[in-house]
């Protein structure tokens, strides 16, 4: 009897030890379609490479951009007073329709949930567009959308340069092409106020005085 009891205690102890070893791995494993990340980890492993917090934020932002820019484009196609504004609206609808399909595919592969509504700020932009009429509408559309795309364009470059996830890289490549096309057609309206735009977009940091120019050597790792 004592032998059986001792064996039972040994088996229980081994089981507890095994559970303790497996628990940290389990907490990082995607479950029920959602990536679960340990509080201290900052990223989760996927078949496409590590998925960082910045990667997840980028995927969300791409989705939210389409949620308000597609309605804005559809509106411009009917309310724009010039052919160039209506053309810009058409590009927004076509570009974000394709990009939204891509972002939903990436989110599905990575097990991420996506928002279904624009942000409060984006809803405010749509409200301003709804209230504008005629030439004022054209200018509001061109400048509001160009400002938004300028902010996103900088984010896309940062994510594309730093991500270690191949699915996110593919999405960043697609987003880069789409956003650049939209910036160009918005500028083609001739209504973008570049002086006002420059004051509202973040400026790149200025180099330190007398600092040497960065150099690259093939031998550097």
PDB file of N, CA, C and O in Angstrom, residues 70-101:
ATOM      1  N   UNK A  70     -13.439  54.830 -48.006  1.00  0.00           N
ATOM      2  CA  UNK A  70     -14.332  54.335 -49.065  1.00  0.00           C
ATOM      3  C   UNK A  70     -15.633  55.139 -49.114  1.00  0.00           C
ATOM      4  O   UNK A  70     -16.050  55.569 -50.194  1.00  0.00           O
ATOM      5  N   UNK A  71     -16.302  55.399 -47.979  1.00  0.00           N
ATOM      6  CA  UNK A  71     -17.496  56.258 -48.037  1.00  0.00           C
ATOM      7  C   UNK A  71     -17.173  57.670 -48.531  1.00  0.00           C
ATOM      8  O   UNK A  71     -17.959  58.255 -49.285  1.00  0.00           O
ATOM      9  N   UNK A  72     -16.013  58.209 -48.125  1.00  0.00           N
ATOM     10  CA  UNK A  72     -15.630  59.543 -48.590  1.00  0.00           C
ATOM     11  C   UNK A  72     -15.420  59.542 -50.095  1.00  0.00           C
ATOM     12  O   UNK A  72     -15.814  60.483 -50.804  1.00  0.00           O
ATOM     13  N   UNK A  73     -14.806  58.484 -50.621  1.00  0.00           N
ATOM     14  CA  UNK A  73     -14.603  58.388 -52.061  1.00  0.00           C
ATOM     15  C   UNK A  73     -15.899  58.260 -52.821  1.00  0.00           C
ATOM     16  O   UNK A  73     -16.093  58.888 -53.875  1.00  0.00           O
ATOM     17  N   UNK A  74     -16.818  57.458 -52.293  1.00  0.00           N
ATOM     18  CA  UNK A  74     -18.115  57.289 -52.944  1.00  0.00           C
ATOM     19  C   UNK A  74     -18.869  58.618 -52.983  1.00  0.00           C
ATOM     20  O   UNK A  74     -19.507  58.957 -53.993  1.00  0.00           O
ATOM     21  N   UNK A  75     -18.762  59.374 -51.903  1.00  0.00           N
ATOM     22  CA  UNK A  75     -19.424  60.677 -51.854  1.00  0.00           C
ATOM     23  C   UNK A  75     -18.819  61.640 -52.871  1.00  0.00           C
ATOM     24  O   UNK A  75     -19.538  62.365 -53.573  1.00  0.00           O
ATOM     25  N   UNK A  76     -17.465  61.641 -52.966  1.00  0.00           N
ATOM     26  CA  UNK A  76     -16.793  62.543 -53.897  1.00  0.00           C
ATOM     27  C   UNK A  76     -17.142  62.218 -55.353  1.00  0.00           C
ATOM     28  O   UNK A  76     -17.166  63.125 -56.205  1.00  0.00           O
ATOM     29  N   UNK A  77     -17.414  60.975 -55.639  1.00  0.00           N
ATOM     30  CA  UNK A  77     -17.755  60.580 -57.003  1.00  0.00           C
ATOM     31  C   UNK A  77     -19.065  61.214 -57.458  1.00  0.00           C
ATOM     32  O   UNK A  77     -19.288  61.415 -58.661  1.00  0.00           O
ATOM     33  N   UNK A  78     -19.939  61.543 -56.527  1.00  0.00           N
ATOM     34  CA  UNK A  78     -21.234  62.129 -56.887  1.00  0.00           C
ATOM     35  C   UNK A  78     -21.323  63.619 -56.556  1.00  0.00           C
ATOM     36  O   UNK A  78     -22.031  64.360 -57.241  1.00  0.00           O
ATOM     37  N   UNK A  79     -20.583  64.067 -55.525  1.00  0.00           N
ATOM     38  CA  UNK A  79     -20.711  65.466 -55.102  1.00  0.00           C
ATOM     39  C   UNK A  79     -19.556  66.351 -55.556  1.00  0.00           C
ATOM     40  O   UNK A  79     -19.626  67.580 -55.427  1.00  0.00           O
ATOM     41  N   UNK A  80     -18.493  65.767 -56.034  1.00  0.00           N
ATOM     42  CA  UNK A  80     -17.382  66.578 -56.518  1.00  0.00           C
ATOM     43  C   UNK A  80     -17.808  67.437 -57.696  1.00  0.00           C
ATOM     44  O   UNK A  80     -18.506  66.963 -58.595  1.00  0.00           O
ATOM     45  N   UNK A  81     -17.367  68.700 -57.708  1.00  0.00           N
ATOM     46  CA  UNK A  81     -17.793  69.610 -58.775  1.00  0.00           C
ATOM     47  C   UNK A  81     -16.837  69.610 -59.965  1.00  0.00           C
ATOM     48  O   UNK A  81     -17.130  70.235 -60.981  1.00  0.00           O
ATOM     49  N   UNK A  82     -15.702  68.932 -59.830  1.00  0.00           N
ATOM     50  CA  UNK A  82     -14.743  68.852 -60.933  1.00  0.00           C
ATOM     51  C   UNK A  82     -14.450  67.393 -61.252  1.00  0.00           C
ATOM     52  O   UNK A  82     -14.589  66.509 -60.393  1.00  0.00           O
ATOM     53  N   UNK A  83     -13.996  67.163 -62.473  1.00  0.00           N
ATOM     54  CA  UNK A  83     -13.666  65.802 -62.896  1.00  0.00           C
ATOM     55  C   UNK A  83     -12.509  65.238 -62.078  1.00  0.00           C
ATOM     56  O   UNK A  83     -12.482  64.038 -61.779  1.00  0.00           O
ATOM     57  N   UNK A  84     -11.551  66.089 -61.687  1.00  0.00           N
ATOM     58  CA  UNK A  84     -10.389  65.605 -60.934  1.00  0.00           C
ATOM     59  C   UNK A  84     -10.770  65.159 -59.528  1.00  0.00           C
ATOM     60  O   UNK A  84     -10.212  64.189 -59.008  1.00  0.00           O
ATOM     61  N   UNK A  85     -11.734  65.835 -58.910  1.00  0.00           N
ATOM     62  CA  UNK A  85     -12.198  65.423 -57.580  1.00  0.00           C
ATOM     63  C   UNK A  85     -12.968  64.112 -57.681  1.00  0.00           C
ATOM     64  O   UNK A  85     -12.794  63.200 -56.862  1.00  0.00           O
ATOM     65  N   UNK A  86     -13.803  63.995 -58.688  1.00  0.00           N
ATOM     66  CA  UNK A  86     -14.553  62.750 -58.867  1.00  0.00           C
ATOM     67  C   UNK A  86     -13.600  61.591 -59.179  1.00  0.00           C
ATOM     68  O   UNK A  86     -13.811  60.465 -58.726  1.00  0.00           O
ATOM     69  N   UNK A  87     -12.550  61.888 -59.951  1.00  0.00           N
ATOM     70  CA  UNK A  87     -11.558  60.852 -60.250  1.00  0.00           C
ATOM     71  C   UNK A  87     -10.824  60.428 -58.985  1.00  0.00           C
ATOM     72  O   UNK A  87     -10.569  59.228 -58.775  1.00  0.00           O
ATOM     73  N   UNK A  88     -10.483  61.370 -58.126  1.00  0.00           N
ATOM     74  CA  UNK A  88      -9.828  61.032 -56.864  1.00  0.00           C
ATOM     75  C   UNK A  88     -10.733  60.148 -56.005  1.00  0.00           C
ATOM     76  O   UNK A  88     -10.282  59.177 -55.387  1.00  0.00           O
ATOM     77  N   UNK A  89     -12.019  60.473 -55.998  1.00  0.00           N
ATOM     78  CA  UNK A  89     -12.956  59.646 -55.255  1.00  0.00           C
ATOM     79  C   UNK A  89     -13.014  58.230 -55.785  1.00  0.00           C
ATOM     80  O   UNK A  89     -13.062  57.256 -55.016  1.00  0.00           O
ATOM     81  N   UNK A  90     -12.967  58.097 -57.097  1.00  0.00           N
ATOM     82  CA  UNK A  90     -12.989  56.770 -57.713  1.00  0.00           C
ATOM     83  C   UNK A  90     -11.750  55.964 -57.319  1.00  0.00           C
ATOM     84  O   UNK A  90     -11.837  54.771 -57.024  1.00  0.00           O
ATOM     85  N   UNK A  91     -10.590  56.612 -57.317  1.00  0.00           N
ATOM     86  CA  UNK A  91      -9.360  55.928 -56.923  1.00  0.00           C
ATOM     87  C   UNK A  91      -9.433  55.466 -55.466  1.00  0.00           C
ATOM     88  O   UNK A  91      -8.948  54.376 -55.132  1.00  0.00           O
ATOM     89  N   UNK A  92     -10.015  56.290 -54.605  1.00  0.00           N
ATOM     90  CA  UNK A  92     -10.136  55.902 -53.200  1.00  0.00           C
ATOM     91  C   UNK A  92     -11.002  54.659 -53.045  1.00  0.00           C
ATOM     92  O   UNK A  92     -10.662  53.742 -52.285  1.00  0.00           O
ATOM     93  N   UNK A  93     -12.118  54.626 -53.758  1.00  0.00           N
ATOM     94  CA  UNK A  93     -13.023  53.479 -53.655  1.00  0.00           C
ATOM     95  C   UNK A  93     -12.352  52.215 -54.181  1.00  0.00           C
ATOM     96  O   UNK A  93     -12.367  51.161 -53.524  1.00  0.00           O
ATOM     97  N   UNK A  94     -11.740  52.305 -55.352  1.00  0.00           N
ATOM     98  CA  UNK A  94     -11.108  51.127 -55.937  1.00  0.00           C
ATOM     99  C   UNK A  94      -9.919  50.661 -55.100  1.00  0.00           C
ATOM    100  O   UNK A  94      -9.758  49.462 -54.835  1.00  0.00           O
ATOM    101  N   UNK A  95      -9.083  51.602 -54.686  1.00  0.00           N
ATOM    102  CA  UNK A  95      -7.890  51.233 -53.932  1.00  0.00           C
ATOM    103  C   UNK A  95      -8.201  50.608 -52.590  1.00  0.00           C
ATOM    104  O   UNK A  95      -7.629  49.570 -52.219  1.00  0.00           O
ATOM    105  N   UNK A  96      -9.126  51.219 -51.854  1.00  0.00           N
ATOM    106  CA  UNK A  96      -9.418  50.690 -50.522  1.00  0.00           C
ATOM    107  C   UNK A  96     -10.298  49.448 -50.570  1.00  0.00           C
ATOM    108  O   UNK A  96     -10.281  48.651 -49.629  1.00  0.00           O
ATOM    109  N   UNK A  97     -11.044  49.258 -51.631  1.00  0.00           N
ATOM    110  CA  UNK A  97     -11.793  48.005 -51.774  1.00  0.00           C
ATOM    111  C   UNK A  97     -10.822  46.832 -51.872  1.00  0.00           C
ATOM    112  O   UNK A  97     -10.993  45.803 -51.211  1.00  0.00           O
ATOM    113  N   UNK A  98      -9.789  46.996 -52.701  1.00  0.00           N
ATOM    114  CA  UNK A  98      -8.790  45.937 -52.843  1.00  0.00           C
ATOM    115  C   UNK A  98      -7.946  45.790 -51.585  1.00  0.00           C
ATOM    116  O   UNK A  98      -7.653  44.676 -51.139  1.00  0.00           O
ATOM    117  N   UNK A  99      -7.557  46.922 -50.985  1.00  0.00           N
ATOM    118  CA  UNK A  99      -6.722  46.869 -49.785  1.00  0.00           C
ATOM    119  C   UNK A  99      -7.490  46.274 -48.605  1.00  0.00           C
ATOM    120  O   UNK A  99      -6.914  45.541 -47.787  1.00  0.00           O
ATOM    121  N   UNK A 100      -8.780  46.564 -48.525  1.00  0.00           N
ATOM    122  CA  UNK A 100      -9.581  46.007 -47.438  1.00  0.00           C
ATOM    123  C   UNK A 100      -9.684  44.492 -47.566  1.00  0.00           C
ATOM    124  O   UNK A 100      -9.661  43.772 -46.560  1.00  0.00           O
ATOM    125  N   UNK A 101      -9.795  44.007 -48.782  1.00  0.00           N
ATOM    126  CA  UNK A 101      -9.814  42.557 -49.000  1.00  0.00           C
ATOM    127  C   UNK A 101      -8.495  41.936 -48.536  1.00  0.00           C
ATOM    128  O   UNK A 101      -8.484  40.874 -47.894  1.00  0.00           O
TER     129      UNK A 101
END
